[in-house]
Coordinates of C-alpha atoms in Angstrom, one line a residue:
M1 CA 6.2 8.5 -23.3
K2 CA 5.2 10.6 -20.2
V3 CA 7.2 9.0 -17.4
L4 CA 6.4 9.8 -13.8
L5 CA 9.1 9.5 -11.2
W6 CA 10.1 11.2 -8.0
H7 CA 13.4 13.0 -7.5
V8 CA 15.0 10.4 -5.1
H9 CA 18.5 9.8 -6.4
G10 CA 19.9 12.9 -8.2
S11 CA 22.9 11.2 -9.9
W12 CA 20.9 8.3 -11.2
T13 CA 18.1 10.6 -12.5
T14 CA 20.6 12.7 -14.3
S15 CA 21.4 9.8 -16.6
F16 CA 17.8 8.6 -16.8
V17 CA 16.4 11.9 -18.0
Q18 CA 18.8 12.0 -21.0
G19 CA 16.4 9.7 -22.8
P20 CA 13.8 10.7 -25.4
H21 CA 10.8 10.9 -23.1
E22 CA 9.0 13.6 -21.1
Y23 CA 9.7 13.2 -17.4
L24 CA 7.2 14.4 -14.8
L25 CA 8.6 15.2 -11.4
P26 CA 6.2 15.9 -8.5
V27 CA 6.8 19.1 -6.7
T28 CA 5.2 20.2 -3.4
P29 CA 5.4 23.6 -1.6
D30 CA 8.0 22.3 1.0
R31 CA 10.0 20.5 -1.7
G32 CA 10.2 17.6 0.7
P33 CA 10.8 13.9 -0.2
D34 CA 7.4 13.6 -1.8
G35 CA 7.9 16.6 -4.1
L36 CA 11.6 17.6 -4.4
G37 CA 11.1 18.7 -8.1
R38 CA 14.0 19.4 -10.4
A39 CA 17.6 19.2 -9.2
R40 CA 19.5 22.3 -8.2
T41 CA 23.0 20.8 -8.4
W42 CA 22.7 18.7 -11.5
D43 CA 22.0 19.8 -15.1
W44 CA 18.7 18.4 -16.3
P45 CA 17.2 19.0 -19.8
A46 CA 13.9 20.9 -20.4
S47 CA 12.1 17.5 -20.9
V48 CA 12.1 17.2 -17.1
R49 CA 9.0 19.0 -16.0
E50 CA 7.8 19.8 -12.4
V51 CA 4.1 19.0 -11.7
T52 CA 2.1 19.5 -8.6
P53 CA -0.1 16.7 -7.2
E54 CA -3.1 18.6 -8.5
Q55 CA -1.7 18.9 -12.0
L56 CA -0.9 15.2 -12.1
R57 CA -4.6 14.4 -12.4
E58 CA -4.6 16.2 -15.7
E59 CA -1.5 14.4 -17.1
D60 CA -1.8 11.4 -19.4
V61 CA 0.9 9.4 -17.6
D62 CA 2.1 6.4 -19.6
V63 CA 4.3 4.7 -17.0
V64 CA 5.6 5.3 -13.5
V65 CA 9.1 4.5 -12.2
L66 CA 8.6 3.7 -8.5
Q67 CA 11.6 4.0 -6.2
R68 CA 10.0 3.8 -2.7
T69 CA 7.0 1.9 -1.4
R70 CA 5.7 5.3 -0.5
D71 CA 5.4 6.1 -4.3
L72 CA 2.7 3.4 -4.6
E73 CA 0.6 5.2 -2.1
L74 CA 1.1 8.6 -3.8
V75 CA 0.2 7.2 -7.2
R76 CA -3.1 5.9 -5.8
E77 CA -3.8 9.2 -3.9
W78 CA -2.7 11.7 -6.6
L79 CA -3.7 9.9 -9.8
G80 CA -6.4 7.6 -8.6
R81 CA -4.8 4.7 -10.5
E82 CA -3.3 1.4 -9.3
P83 CA 0.3 0.8 -10.3
G84 CA 0.9 -2.3 -12.2
R85 CA -2.8 -2.8 -13.1
D86 CA -4.2 0.4 -14.7
L87 CA -0.9 2.2 -14.8
P88 CA 2.2 0.4 -16.1
A89 CA 4.9 0.5 -13.5
V90 CA 8.5 -0.5 -12.7
F91 CA 10.0 -0.6 -9.2
L92 CA 13.6 0.7 -9.4
E93 CA 15.6 -0.7 -6.5
H94 CA 18.7 1.5 -5.9
N95 CA 19.8 -0.1 -2.7
A96 CA 21.6 -3.2 -1.6
P97 CA 19.5 -5.3 0.8
D98 CA 19.7 -4.5 4.5
G99 CA 18.7 -6.3 7.6
A100 CA 18.9 -10.1 7.7
V101 CA 21.1 -10.4 4.6
P102 CA 21.0 -12.7 2.6
D103 CA 17.4 -13.4 3.7
T104 CA 16.2 -9.8 3.2
R105 CA 12.8 -10.0 1.4
H106 CA 12.1 -7.3 -1.0
P107 CA 9.0 -5.1 -0.2
L108 CA 7.5 -6.0 -3.6
A109 CA 8.3 -9.7 -3.4
D110 CA 4.6 -10.8 -2.8
Q111 CA 3.2 -9.4 -6.1
S112 CA 3.8 -10.2 -9.8
E113 CA 2.4 -7.2 -11.6
I114 CA 5.3 -4.8 -11.1
P115 CA 8.8 -5.9 -12.2
I116 CA 11.7 -5.0 -9.9
A117 CA 14.6 -3.3 -11.8
H118 CA 17.8 -3.8 -9.8
V119 CA 20.8 -1.6 -10.6
T120 CA 23.3 -4.4 -10.0
Y121 CA 23.4 -8.1 -10.3
F122 CA 24.6 -8.2 -6.7
N123 CA 21.3 -6.7 -5.5
E124 CA 19.2 -9.1 -7.6
L125 CA 21.2 -12.0 -6.1
F126 CA 21.1 -11.0 -2.5
Y127 CA 17.4 -9.9 -2.3
D128 CA 14.7 -12.5 -1.8
N129 CA 12.5 -11.2 -4.7
G130 CA 9.8 -13.8 -4.1
A131 CA 7.2 -13.9 -6.9
A132 CA 8.2 -10.6 -8.5
P133 CA 9.7 -10.6 -11.9
T134 CA 13.2 -9.0 -11.9
V135 CA 15.5 -7.4 -14.3
V136 CA 18.9 -5.8 -14.0
V137 CA 19.6 -2.5 -15.6
E138 CA 23.1 -1.5 -14.8
H139 CA 24.1 2.1 -14.3
G140 CA 25.0 4.4 -17.1
I141 CA 26.9 7.7 -16.7
V142 CA 26.8 11.0 -18.6
D143 CA 30.4 11.0 -19.6
P144 CA 32.1 14.0 -18.0
G145 CA 35.1 13.5 -20.2
E146 CA 38.7 12.4 -19.6
R147 CA 39.7 15.2 -17.3
Y148 CA 42.2 13.6 -15.0
T149 CA 45.4 15.6 -14.2
G150 CA 46.3 14.2 -10.9
E151 CA 48.2 17.4 -10.2
L152 CA 47.5 17.3 -6.5
A153 CA 49.2 14.6 -4.5
R154 CA 46.0 13.9 -2.6
A155 CA 43.3 11.3 -2.4
A156 CA 39.6 11.9 -3.0
V157 CA 36.5 10.3 -1.5
V158 CA 32.9 11.0 -2.4
V159 CA 30.4 9.9 0.2
N160 CA 27.0 11.1 1.4
E161 CA 26.2 11.4 5.1
P162 CA 29.2 9.6 6.5
V163 CA 28.5 10.8 10.0
R164 CA 25.0 9.4 10.1
R165 CA 25.7 6.2 8.1
G166 CA 29.0 5.4 9.9
R167 CA 30.4 2.0 9.1
Y168 CA 28.2 1.5 6.0
T169 CA 30.2 4.2 4.2
G170 CA 33.5 3.3 5.8
G171 CA 33.9 6.6 7.7
D172 CA 35.9 4.7 10.3
L173 CA 38.5 3.9 7.7
L174 CA 39.2 7.5 6.8
P175 CA 41.9 8.0 9.5
L176 CA 43.8 5.1 8.0
F177 CA 43.6 6.6 4.5
A178 CA 44.4 10.1 5.8
R179 CA 47.7 8.8 7.2
A180 CA 48.6 7.4 3.8
A181 CA 47.9 10.6 2.0
P182 CA 46.2 14.0 2.4
L183 CA 42.5 13.4 1.8
D184 CA 39.6 15.4 0.4
V185 CA 36.0 14.3 1.1
F186 CA 33.2 15.4 -1.1
G187 CA 29.5 14.9 -0.5
M188 CA 26.4 15.8 1.5
G189 CA 26.1 15.8 5.2
L190 CA 29.8 16.1 6.1
T191 CA 29.3 18.4 9.2
G192 CA 30.9 16.8 12.2
L193 CA 33.1 14.3 10.3
H194 CA 36.3 15.6 11.7
E195 CA 35.0 15.2 15.3
R196 CA 33.3 11.8 14.7
Y197 CA 36.5 10.1 13.6
D198 CA 39.2 12.4 15.1
L199 CA 40.4 13.6 11.7
D200 CA 43.1 16.2 11.4
P201 CA 41.7 19.2 9.4
S202 CA 45.1 19.8 8.0
R203 CA 45.1 16.3 6.5
V204 CA 41.4 16.0 5.6
G205 CA 39.5 18.7 3.7
L206 CA 35.7 18.7 3.5
H207 CA 33.7 19.9 0.4
D208 CA 30.0 19.8 1.4
D209 CA 27.5 19.3 -1.5
P210 CA 29.3 20.9 -4.4
P211 CA 27.5 21.1 -7.8
Q212 CA 28.3 18.0 -9.8
A213 CA 30.3 19.8 -12.5
A214 CA 32.5 21.6 -9.9
M215 CA 33.0 18.3 -8.0
H216 CA 34.1 16.5 -11.2
A217 CA 36.6 19.3 -11.9
E218 CA 38.1 19.0 -8.4
L219 CA 38.1 15.2 -8.3
A220 CA 40.1 15.1 -11.5
R221 CA 42.9 17.1 -9.9
R222 CA 43.4 14.6 -7.1
R223 CA 45.9 11.7 -7.7
V224 CA 43.7 8.8 -6.7
Y225 CA 40.0 8.0 -6.0
V226 CA 39.3 6.0 -2.8
H227 CA 36.0 4.1 -2.3
P228 CA 35.9 3.0 1.4
V229 CA 32.2 2.1 1.3
R230 CA 31.5 -1.3 2.9
W231 CA 27.9 -1.8 1.9
T232 CA 26.3 -0.1 -1.0
S233 CA 24.6 -0.9 -4.3
L234 CA 27.3 0.6 -6.5
G235 CA 28.3 4.2 -5.9
L236 CA 27.8 6.3 -9.0
S237 CA 30.6 8.6 -7.8
L238 CA 32.9 5.6 -8.2
L239 CA 31.8 5.2 -11.9
E240 CA 32.1 9.0 -12.4
A241 CA 35.6 9.0 -11.1
M242 CA 36.5 6.1 -13.5
H243 CA 35.0 8.1 -16.4
L244 CA 37.2 11.0 -15.4
G245 CA 40.2 8.8 -15.7
M246 CA 41.1 8.4 -12.0
P247 CA 42.8 5.3 -10.6
V248 CA 40.7 3.5 -8.0
V249 CA 41.4 2.1 -4.6
A250 CA 38.3 0.4 -3.2
L251 CA 37.0 -2.2 -0.8
A252 CA 36.3 -5.4 -2.6
T253 CA 32.7 -5.6 -1.5
T254 CA 29.3 -5.7 -3.2
E255 CA 29.4 -4.8 -6.9
A256 CA 32.7 -3.0 -6.9
V257 CA 34.5 -6.3 -7.7
E258 CA 32.6 -6.4 -11.0
A259 CA 33.0 -2.7 -11.8
V260 CA 36.7 -2.2 -11.3
P261 CA 39.1 -4.4 -13.3
A262 CA 42.5 -5.3 -11.8
E263 CA 44.4 -2.9 -14.2
A264 CA 42.3 0.1 -13.0
G265 CA 43.5 0.1 -9.5
V266 CA 43.5 -2.0 -6.3
L267 CA 40.6 -3.8 -4.7
S268 CA 40.9 -5.6 -1.4
T269 CA 39.1 -6.4 1.8
R270 CA 42.3 -5.6 3.7
P271 CA 42.3 -1.9 4.7
A272 CA 46.0 -1.9 5.2
R273 CA 46.6 -3.1 1.7
L274 CA 44.3 -0.3 0.4
A275 CA 46.2 2.3 2.4
E276 CA 49.4 1.1 0.9
A277 CA 47.9 1.3 -2.6
V278 CA 46.9 5.0 -1.9
R279 CA 50.4 5.7 -0.8
E280 CA 51.9 4.1 -3.9
F281 CA 49.6 5.9 -6.3
V282 CA 50.3 9.3 -4.7
H283 CA 54.0 8.8 -5.1
D284 CA 53.9 7.3 -8.6
P285 CA 52.0 9.7 -10.9
D286 CA 52.8 7.5 -14.0
A287 CA 51.3 4.4 -12.5
A288 CA 48.3 6.4 -11.3
R289 CA 47.7 7.8 -14.8
L290 CA 48.0 4.4 -16.4
A291 CA 45.5 2.8 -14.0
G292 CA 43.2 5.8 -14.6
K293 CA 43.2 5.2 -18.3
A294 CA 42.3 1.6 -17.7
A295 CA 39.5 2.7 -15.4
R296 CA 38.0 5.0 -17.9
A297 CA 38.1 2.4 -20.7
A298 CA 36.3 -0.1 -18.4
A299 CA 33.7 2.4 -17.4
L300 CA 32.9 3.5 -20.9
D301 CA 32.6 -0.1 -22.0
R302 CA 30.3 -1.3 -19.3
Y303 CA 28.6 1.9 -17.9
G304 CA 28.1 4.0 -21.0
L305 CA 25.0 6.2 -21.3
A306 CA 23.7 4.8 -24.7
R307 CA 23.5 1.2 -23.4
F308 CA 21.8 2.4 -20.2
L309 CA 19.1 4.4 -22.0
A310 CA 18.6 1.5 -24.5
D311 CA 18.0 -0.9 -21.7
W312 CA 15.5 1.4 -20.0
D313 CA 13.7 2.0 -23.3
R314 CA 13.4 -1.7 -23.8
L315 CA 12.0 -2.2 -20.3
L316 CA 9.6 0.7 -20.5
G317 CA 8.4 -0.7 -23.8
E318 CA 7.8 -4.1 -22.3
V319 CA 5.7 -2.9 -19.4
T320 CA 3.6 -0.5 -21.5
R321 CA 3.0 -2.9 -24.4

């Protein structure tokens, strides 16, 4: 198939474009949100092709994977077709509901032509999906391999825009974890993090927007992975860390309680308990390695790439039938 989708979520797209289709990504001169084009920090196959809005009119698009309500408008404007009626469509919902949870109504709840594909069962449960058909396609990860060494007695966090997103991403918990062990934070939008939470630069290192492969290599050298995010769908970085073979210390919120089994680390809603777990893993390399092996086994079993692609092929087949 020719699948149209926008570059909205780079890590998710990295897995999705490993399938057997041709993937059309809009590109605009400013490479803004409506036309970011191909990734620059992820490795995508040649089947991912950039197309301008003008070129899209000449493409025989089979299906569109919508990820924002804005995408509905762009399909009408750029292709002159109506998603869900004369162009098969799926709305991929990356995010956990926000606002008046658990009464948050999904933007596509008042229609029945376009199914909503949630990435977690938590999201499907907590959104009011109204009349829209729903399906859950859980994440799948391109396996980076078991690369864990844990040679550095430090903890690692991956989070995007913790300064802007604040309590959502658990930025306010970083001082607690930094007291338990030296900490390295990887992700986008880290400027000002030290100042925002009064973090000691000698205890907290920042690694702003590294390429994915380089980040995986560095994560695997850290002793333990910390997931302080309060409210999220399910961080792909958490699943990537598990694939690497890292032990996990995470807030027991949203879908994390389903993703991380007890033998893979420590989950709790008590930050002090999590800080203690970080301290214990940093000082016990054998326990950390054992938990990391359990984390990798769980991630491969539930979040493998083959299952993910098969689920999506099944869904795309249904909507284009």
